[in-house]
Amino acid sequence: MSSQDDFGVSFGISNNQQSFRLLQLPTPLLALLASEHPPILHLKSAPTHSTPSGSPAPSAVVCTYDRTFEVRQVQSSNILYVLQSSLAVPTEHEYPNTSGVTAIGQCKALLELVPMPTAPTPFLRDAIPMYSSSQSFAATPHIVGKSKSKHELLADSPFSTGEFEMAWTDLCAFEIESQAWWPSAVLLHNIWTSFVTFATAEGIDLTSSFEYTGILSMIKEDGNPKLIYDALFKRLNPDKMDLMDGWIHIDSGKCIPWLGEVMLTSLCQTGSIQTAAFVKIWQDGLPEEWRDSASLDLLEGLFTDLGDGLIMLKSTIMKEDKPSTQIPASTTVTSTSKWHEKFRATRK
């Protein structure tokens, strides 16, 4: 029940209006910030480019360690006042001092954080030159010395550290003299085939853990940087961990679809391929125990079924034809042929 002594709340508008932006947080991020151990947030600017869908990229993002949120400005038809408590002065009616509020600013737009809809992989593919052969440095003087390091790419990327690291590992990216590269599908196809040939000849069981030292002789003769093999085996490791213990662990659940995608990209650069022939090549690149698991269902979304027993790489999947960054690649499996010849000679 009100009384005559209740003078209400005094409201005023300051002559010196301040600029504010209200930030609307998504529920998962708000819960993290309100937790006992809140994460550190990083505000990063994004390079001006278009996303794969053709829409403009965000100009700024907010990142936790493993999540990226796009910053969007949302206009509002309502006027939002930012209030500050104040003390009302006595009026001519000699009302006593009362507490009140003063509007010190207006917000005509909100900033909201929404989960980033794109992954870092397309960004890295565009930012890193492709490594196709051991002659890469000699073949691309316009690229060598201009490629950024992994640290520089992470600093420039509009993605969280965790998402960047995952995309880096998925691409089998690596560094040579502080310059980032990612291997072409043709090169990975050749390397894997050479590796399987060597492992078979040496009696190495790829379905079990084996020592890295057992394949160092092959890597040395292969001519490609050992860093590519490090990146490859990390990519196929069950936990994507570095090879700290000197043992290689290949996860069949990662290896089988990865090899299928690599071979599809490698073999369909210029056109289609017979479905049965592709599946057989895929199976031949796997240990005997894994052959039956090579199914086109694992490559859903990566190919187009042309009918008549033909498939081709989808046009939306990047083919290795960017002249500005690609290093000329040979489609012949030179290292594999070399190993075949070596072991053929030893068995005569």
Tab-separated table of C-alpha atoms in Angstrom:
chain	number	residue	atom	x	y	z
A	1	MET	CA	0.000	0.000	0.000
A	2	SER	CA	1.523	3.297	-1.065
A	3	SER	CA	1.956	6.181	1.297
A	4	GLN	CA	2.369	9.900	0.888
A	5	ASP	CA	6.081	9.488	1.626
A	6	ASP	CA	6.574	7.252	-1.438
A	7	PHE	CA	7.883	9.594	-4.120
A	8	GLY	CA	8.643	6.839	-6.669
A	9	VAL	CA	11.892	6.465	-8.573
A	10	SER	CA	13.488	9.523	-10.073
A	11	PHE	CA	14.443	9.165	-13.755
A	12	GLY	CA	16.677	11.436	-15.743
A	13	ILE	CA	18.604	11.513	-19.019
A	14	SER	CA	22.220	12.594	-18.982
A	15	ASN	CA	23.338	15.300	-21.387
A	16	ASN	CA	26.585	13.381	-22.015
A	17	GLN	CA	25.417	10.189	-23.628
A	18	GLN	CA	27.974	7.366	-23.798
A	19	SER	CA	28.317	4.745	-26.529
A	20	PHE	CA	27.484	1.148	-25.607
A	21	ARG	CA	27.011	-2.166	-27.342
A	22	LEU	CA	25.185	-4.956	-25.576
A	23	LEU	CA	26.628	-8.423	-26.162
A	24	GLN	CA	24.179	-11.316	-26.288
A	25	LEU	CA	25.829	-14.615	-25.377
A	26	PRO	CA	24.630	-18.065	-26.484
A	27	THR	CA	23.590	-20.323	-23.616
A	28	PRO	CA	26.565	-22.751	-23.886
A	29	LEU	CA	29.083	-19.900	-23.780
A	30	LEU	CA	27.277	-18.198	-20.913
A	31	ALA	CA	27.408	-21.456	-18.936
A	32	LEU	CA	31.156	-21.715	-19.552
A	33	LEU	CA	31.765	-18.143	-18.402
A	34	ALA	CA	29.675	-18.699	-15.289
A	35	SER	CA	31.469	-21.956	-14.436
A	36	GLU	CA	34.076	-22.387	-11.717
A	37	HIS	CA	36.883	-22.281	-14.276
A	38	PRO	CA	35.785	-19.905	-17.037
A	39	PRO	CA	37.769	-20.013	-20.292
A	40	ILE	CA	39.822	-17.183	-21.722
A	41	LEU	CA	38.070	-15.538	-24.651
A	42	HIS	CA	40.002	-14.242	-27.652
A	43	LEU	CA	38.635	-11.560	-29.957
A	44	LYS	CA	40.057	-12.042	-33.452
A	45	SER	CA	39.553	-10.098	-36.635
A	46	ALA	CA	38.781	-12.086	-39.752
A	47	PRO	CA	40.338	-11.517	-43.189
A	48	THR	CA	37.974	-10.069	-45.769
A	49	HIS	CA	36.955	-12.932	-48.022
A	50	SER	CA	33.872	-14.905	-48.932
A	51	THR	CA	32.928	-18.179	-47.364
A	52	PRO	CA	32.564	-21.326	-49.519
A	53	SER	CA	28.827	-20.597	-49.738
A	54	GLY	CA	29.578	-17.191	-51.258
A	55	SER	CA	28.376	-15.143	-48.277
A	56	PRO	CA	30.707	-12.520	-46.750
A	57	ALA	CA	32.972	-13.749	-43.990
A	58	PRO	CA	32.489	-12.251	-40.514
A	59	SER	CA	34.656	-9.251	-39.665
A	60	ALA	CA	35.270	-10.441	-36.104
A	61	VAL	CA	34.985	-13.640	-34.092
A	62	VAL	CA	35.211	-14.615	-30.426
A	63	CYS	CA	37.035	-17.849	-29.626
A	64	THR	CA	37.357	-20.185	-26.689
A	65	TYR	CA	40.046	-22.845	-27.022
A	66	ASP	CA	37.893	-25.095	-29.204
A	67	ARG	CA	34.851	-23.050	-30.261
A	68	THR	CA	34.448	-20.085	-32.595
A	69	PHE	CA	31.563	-17.639	-32.462
A	70	GLU	CA	30.802	-15.128	-35.178
A	71	VAL	CA	30.077	-11.576	-34.008
A	72	ARG	CA	26.962	-10.151	-35.644
A	73	GLN	CA	25.350	-6.763	-35.228
A	74	VAL	CA	21.574	-6.858	-34.911
A	75	GLN	CA	19.556	-3.680	-35.303
A	76	SER	CA	16.612	-3.137	-32.970
A	77	SER	CA	13.489	-1.065	-33.508
A	78	ASN	CA	13.274	-0.505	-29.765
A	79	ILE	CA	15.392	1.948	-27.825
A	80	LEU	CA	17.350	0.391	-24.988
A	81	TYR	CA	18.604	2.703	-22.279
A	82	VAL	CA	21.665	1.984	-20.167
A	83	LEU	CA	20.839	3.171	-16.667
A	84	GLN	CA	23.022	4.217	-13.781
A	85	SER	CA	21.857	4.673	-10.219
A	86	SER	CA	21.814	8.268	-9.096
A	87	LEU	CA	20.705	10.482	-6.242
A	88	ALA	CA	17.838	12.841	-6.970
A	89	VAL	CA	18.281	16.374	-5.651
A	90	PRO	CA	15.463	18.065	-3.669
A	91	THR	CA	12.803	19.773	-5.753
A	92	GLU	CA	11.101	23.085	-5.128
A	93	HIS	CA	8.479	21.162	-3.148
A	94	GLU	CA	11.334	20.229	-0.789
A	95	TYR	CA	11.024	16.537	-1.287
A	96	PRO	CA	13.904	14.777	0.475
A	97	ASN	CA	16.833	13.282	-1.428
A	98	THR	CA	15.724	10.060	-3.103
A	99	SER	CA	17.531	7.401	-5.130
A	100	GLY	CA	16.898	7.327	-8.848
A	101	VAL	CA	18.283	6.255	-12.183
A	102	THR	CA	19.846	8.189	-15.025
A	103	ALA	CA	20.037	7.091	-18.646
A	104	ILE	CA	23.694	7.489	-19.581
A	105	GLY	CA	23.503	5.883	-23.016
A	106	GLN	CA	21.332	4.256	-25.668
A	107	CYS	CA	21.763	0.993	-27.554
A	108	LYS	CA	20.179	0.910	-30.967
A	109	ALA	CA	21.950	-2.308	-31.948
A	110	LEU	CA	22.987	-5.535	-30.259
A	111	LEU	CA	26.046	-7.683	-30.787
A	112	GLU	CA	25.218	-11.376	-30.746
A	113	LEU	CA	27.543	-14.373	-30.845
A	114	VAL	CA	26.528	-17.306	-33.011
A	115	PRO	CA	28.476	-20.523	-33.652
A	116	MET	CA	30.688	-20.276	-36.717
A	117	PRO	CA	29.041	-22.296	-39.546
A	118	THR	CA	32.265	-22.977	-41.475
A	119	ALA	CA	35.290	-25.136	-40.681
A	120	PRO	CA	38.962	-24.052	-40.896
A	121	THR	CA	39.854	-26.579	-43.623
A	122	PRO	CA	38.912	-24.390	-46.645
A	123	PHE	CA	40.782	-21.463	-45.050
A	124	LEU	CA	43.944	-23.541	-44.672
A	125	ARG	CA	43.719	-24.959	-48.195
A	126	ASP	CA	43.579	-21.436	-49.579
A	127	ALA	CA	46.309	-20.093	-47.305
A	128	ILE	CA	48.873	-22.912	-47.587
A	129	PRO	CA	50.680	-23.926	-50.791
A	130	MET	CA	50.393	-27.529	-51.875
A	131	TYR	CA	53.404	-29.837	-51.676
A	132	SER	CA	53.452	-32.333	-54.516
A	133	SER	CA	57.015	-33.587	-54.825
A	134	SER	CA	60.501	-33.438	-53.360
A	135	GLN	CA	61.300	-30.852	-56.055
A	136	SER	CA	58.809	-28.425	-54.528
A	137	PHE	CA	61.276	-25.723	-53.565
A	138	ALA	CA	63.031	-25.682	-56.906
A	139	ALA	CA	59.738	-25.816	-58.801
A	140	THR	CA	58.071	-22.911	-56.979
A	141	PRO	CA	60.475	-20.034	-56.323
A	142	HIS	CA	57.476	-17.664	-56.292
A	143	ILE	CA	56.051	-19.536	-53.279
A	144	VAL	CA	59.112	-20.438	-51.239
A	145	GLY	CA	59.798	-17.732	-48.680
A	146	LYS	CA	56.239	-16.366	-48.900
A	147	SER	CA	54.370	-19.189	-47.211
A	148	LYS	CA	53.492	-18.391	-43.628
A	149	SER	CA	54.422	-20.466	-40.625
A	150	LYS	CA	51.851	-22.438	-38.664
A	151	HIS	CA	52.044	-19.879	-35.853
A	152	GLU	CA	51.378	-17.001	-38.262
A	153	LEU	CA	48.475	-18.840	-39.893
A	154	LEU	CA	46.866	-19.499	-36.524
A	155	ALA	CA	47.211	-15.839	-35.560
A	156	ASP	CA	45.581	-14.751	-38.849
A	157	SER	CA	42.831	-17.363	-38.938
A	158	PRO	CA	39.315	-16.546	-37.710
A	159	PHE	CA	39.108	-19.831	-35.801
A	160	SER	CA	39.867	-21.189	-32.359
A	161	THR	CA	43.143	-22.912	-31.625
A	162	GLY	CA	41.489	-26.310	-31.152
A	163	GLU	CA	39.564	-26.146	-34.439
A	164	PHE	CA	42.657	-24.926	-36.281
A	165	GLU	CA	44.764	-27.782	-34.894
A	166	MET	CA	42.142	-30.332	-35.914
A	167	ALA	CA	41.995	-29.001	-39.492
A	168	TRP	CA	45.808	-28.851	-39.642
A	169	THR	CA	45.990	-32.507	-38.645
A	170	ASP	CA	43.217	-33.563	-41.040
A	171	LEU	CA	45.121	-31.985	-43.957
A	172	CYS	CA	48.389	-33.675	-42.913
A	173	ALA	CA	49.892	-30.180	-42.989
A	174	PHE	CA	53.519	-29.705	-41.980
A	175	GLU	CA	56.288	-27.098	-41.815
A	176	ILE	CA	59.639	-26.888	-43.571
A	177	GLU	CA	61.910	-24.058	-42.446
A	178	SER	CA	58.958	-22.254	-40.814
A	179	GLN	CA	56.864	-22.478	-43.971
A	180	ALA	CA	53.569	-24.350	-43.982
A	181	TRP	CA	52.663	-26.883	-46.676
A	182	TRP	CA	49.983	-29.491	-47.191
A	183	PRO	CA	50.546	-32.601	-49.334
A	184	SER	CA	48.558	-33.232	-52.477
A	185	ALA	CA	46.252	-36.231	-52.741
A	186	VAL	CA	48.446	-37.646	-55.513
A	187	LEU	CA	51.501	-37.485	-53.250
A	188	LEU	CA	49.638	-39.023	-50.297
A	189	HIS	CA	48.366	-41.784	-52.574
A	190	ASN	CA	51.911	-42.533	-53.721
A	191	ILE	CA	53.341	-42.393	-50.199
A	192	TRP	CA	50.679	-44.681	-48.770
A	193	THR	CA	51.039	-47.241	-51.575
A	194	SER	CA	54.807	-47.231	-51.157
A	195	PHE	CA	54.429	-47.621	-47.396
A	196	VAL	CA	52.003	-50.561	-47.697
A	197	THR	CA	54.289	-52.269	-50.221
A	198	PHE	CA	57.258	-51.917	-47.875
A	199	ALA	CA	55.278	-53.040	-44.820
A	200	THR	CA	54.054	-56.156	-46.640
A	201	ALA	CA	57.556	-57.072	-47.779
A	202	GLU	CA	58.973	-56.539	-44.285
A	203	GLY	CA	56.167	-58.410	-42.533
A	204	ILE	CA	54.904	-55.348	-40.642
A	205	ASP	CA	51.336	-55.801	-39.402
A	206	LEU	CA	49.520	-52.497	-39.990
A	207	THR	CA	46.580	-53.592	-37.850
A	208	SER	CA	48.828	-53.627	-34.766
A	209	SER	CA	51.226	-51.081	-33.294
A	210	PHE	CA	54.700	-51.072	-34.822
A	211	GLU	CA	57.909	-49.127	-34.256
A	212	TYR	CA	58.587	-46.062	-36.344
A	213	THR	CA	62.240	-47.053	-36.693
A	214	GLY	CA	61.132	-50.047	-38.761
A	215	ILE	CA	60.197	-47.850	-41.735
A	216	LEU	CA	62.907	-45.168	-41.532
A	217	SER	CA	64.948	-46.837	-44.283
A	218	MET	CA	61.981	-46.582	-46.642
A	219	ILE	CA	61.408	-42.924	-45.748
A	220	LYS	CA	65.066	-42.109	-46.375
A	221	GLU	CA	65.020	-43.689	-49.830
A	222	ASP	CA	61.590	-42.285	-50.654
A	223	GLY	CA	62.987	-38.743	-50.901
A	224	ASN	CA	60.034	-36.952	-49.290
A	225	PRO	CA	60.429	-35.140	-45.957
A	226	LYS	CA	59.939	-37.303	-42.877
A	227	LEU	CA	57.663	-34.497	-41.646
A	228	ILE	CA	55.020	-35.660	-44.133
A	229	TYR	CA	55.081	-39.141	-42.623
A	230	ASP	CA	54.894	-37.634	-39.128
A	231	ALA	CA	51.795	-35.671	-40.167
A	232	LEU	CA	50.263	-38.695	-41.915
A	233	PHE	CA	50.646	-41.065	-38.980
A	234	LYS	CA	49.368	-38.408	-36.579
A	235	ARG	CA	46.313	-38.032	-38.843
A	236	LEU	CA	45.628	-41.775	-38.623
A	237	ASN	CA	46.433	-42.083	-34.922
A	238	PRO	CA	43.385	-42.973	-32.797
A	239	ASP	CA	43.775	-39.777	-30.750
A	240	LYS	CA	45.618	-37.666	-33.352
A	241	MET	CA	48.573	-37.548	-31.000
A	242	ASP	CA	52.182	-36.844	-31.879
A	243	LEU	CA	54.401	-39.917	-32.158
A	244	MET	CA	56.136	-39.322	-28.845
A	245	ASP	CA	56.649	-42.964	-27.896
A	246	GLY	CA	58.184	-44.025	-31.222
A	247	TRP	CA	55.290	-46.343	-32.025
A	248	ILE	CA	52.768	-45.986	-34.834
A	249	HIS	CA	49.116	-46.760	-34.179
A	250	ILE	CA	46.766	-46.719	-37.197
A	251	ASP	CA	43.050	-46.486	-36.486
A	252	SER	CA	41.065	-48.439	-39.082
A	253	GLY	CA	38.029	-46.199	-38.523
A	254	LYS	CA	40.105	-43.209	-39.644
A	255	CYS	CA	42.369	-44.874	-42.166
A	256	ILE	CA	39.741	-46.527	-44.379
A	257	PRO	CA	37.620	-43.432	-45.214
A	258	TRP	CA	40.716	-41.210	-45.350
A	259	LEU	CA	42.389	-43.480	-47.911
A	260	GLY	CA	39.189	-43.662	-49.952
A	261	GLU	CA	38.947	-39.864	-50.106
A	262	VAL	CA	42.636	-39.502	-50.982
A	263	MET	CA	42.409	-42.082	-53.761
A	264	LEU	CA	39.176	-40.640	-55.126
A	265	THR	CA	40.723	-37.175	-55.277
A	266	SER	CA	43.953	-38.521	-56.770
A	267	LEU	CA	42.378	-40.729	-59.436
A	268	CYS	CA	39.534	-38.423	-60.502
A	269	GLN	CA	41.465	-35.227	-61.160
A	270	THR	CA	40.609	-35.228	-64.853
A	271	GLY	CA	37.395	-37.217	-65.048
A	272	SER	CA	35.481	-40.287	-63.961
A	273	ILE	CA	36.539	-43.787	-62.949
A	274	GLN	CA	34.888	-47.186	-63.030
A	275	THR	CA	33.280	-47.785	-59.646
A	276	ALA	CA	34.430	-51.411	-59.394
A	277	ALA	CA	37.976	-50.482	-60.395
A	278	PHE	CA	38.115	-47.696	-57.815
A	279	VAL	CA	36.849	-49.909	-54.992
A	280	LYS	CA	39.414	-52.589	-55.882
A	281	ILE	CA	42.268	-50.052	-55.830
A	282	TRP	CA	40.978	-48.805	-52.500
A	283	GLN	CA	40.802	-52.327	-51.072
A	284	ASP	CA	44.265	-53.183	-52.387
A	285	GLY	CA	45.679	-50.301	-50.383
A	286	LEU	CA	44.365	-51.713	-47.104
A	287	PRO	CA	45.462	-54.584	-44.873
A	288	GLU	CA	43.642	-57.805	-45.654
A	289	GLU	CA	41.563	-57.572	-42.465
A	290	TRP	CA	40.173	-54.171	-43.496
A	291	ARG	CA	39.435	-54.808	-47.188
A	292	ASP	CA	35.740	-55.609	-46.806
A	293	SER	CA	35.179	-52.351	-44.892
A	294	ALA	CA	35.981	-50.210	-47.952
A	295	SER	CA	32.501	-49.111	-48.978
A	296	LEU	CA	31.319	-46.131	-50.995
A	297	ASP	CA	28.969	-45.329	-48.128
A	298	LEU	CA	32.025	-43.994	-46.278
A	299	LEU	CA	32.543	-41.409	-49.046
A	300	GLU	CA	29.002	-40.083	-49.135
A	301	GLY	CA	28.921	-36.508	-50.388
A	302	LEU	CA	32.337	-36.709	-52.061
A	303	PHE	CA	31.392	-38.238	-55.406
A	304	THR	CA	28.702	-38.184	-58.077
A	305	ASP	CA	27.246	-41.426	-59.413
A	306	LEU	CA	27.162	-41.010	-63.201
A	307	GLY	CA	25.472	-44.327	-63.839
A	308	ASP	CA	26.810	-47.097	-66.067
A	309	GLY	CA	29.209	-48.039	-63.276
A	310	LEU	CA	31.016	-44.681	-63.255
A	311	ILE	CA	31.685	-42.196	-60.466
A	312	MET	CA	33.515	-38.872	-60.382
A	313	LEU	CA	34.701	-36.411	-57.787
A	314	LYS	CA	32.035	-33.861	-56.918
A	315	SER	CA	32.645	-30.425	-58.346
A	316	THR	CA	32.256	-28.917	-54.869
A	317	ILE	CA	35.249	-30.952	-53.675
A	318	MET	CA	38.453	-29.049	-54.346
A	319	LYS	CA	40.523	-30.516	-57.137
A	320	GLU	CA	44.236	-29.918	-57.107
A	321	ASP	CA	44.332	-27.434	-59.945
A	322	LYS	CA	45.164	-24.078	-58.371
A	323	PRO	CA	48.051	-22.757	-60.497
A	324	SER	CA	48.987	-20.046	-58.021
A	325	THR	CA	49.848	-22.454	-55.250
A	326	GLN	CA	50.066	-25.954	-56.643
A	327	ILE	CA	53.408	-27.576	-57.258
A	328	PRO	CA	53.479	-29.661	-60.465
A	329	ALA	CA	52.690	-33.236	-59.530
A	330	SER	CA	53.337	-36.451	-61.354
A	331	THR	CA	50.459	-38.896	-61.402
A	332	THR	CA	52.833	-41.837	-61.685
A	333	VAL	CA	53.565	-43.747	-58.512
A	334	THR	CA	57.316	-43.464	-58.853
A	335	SER	CA	58.268	-44.374	-55.317
A	336	THR	CA	55.966	-47.371	-55.342
A	337	SER	CA	57.481	-48.667	-58.575
A	338	LYS	CA	60.914	-48.275	-57.043
A	339	TRP	CA	59.962	-50.431	-54.081
A	340	HIS	CA	58.368	-53.030	-56.314
A	341	GLU	CA	61.559	-53.244	-58.331
A	342	LYS	CA	63.725	-53.482	-55.218
A	343	PHE	CA	61.803	-56.359	-53.679
A	344	ARG	CA	61.395	-58.118	-57.006
A	345	ALA	CA	65.185	-58.085	-57.311
A	346	THR	CA	65.731	-59.453	-53.809
A	347	ARG	CA	63.438	-62.418	-54.475
A	348	LYS	CA	65.194	-63.600	-57.654
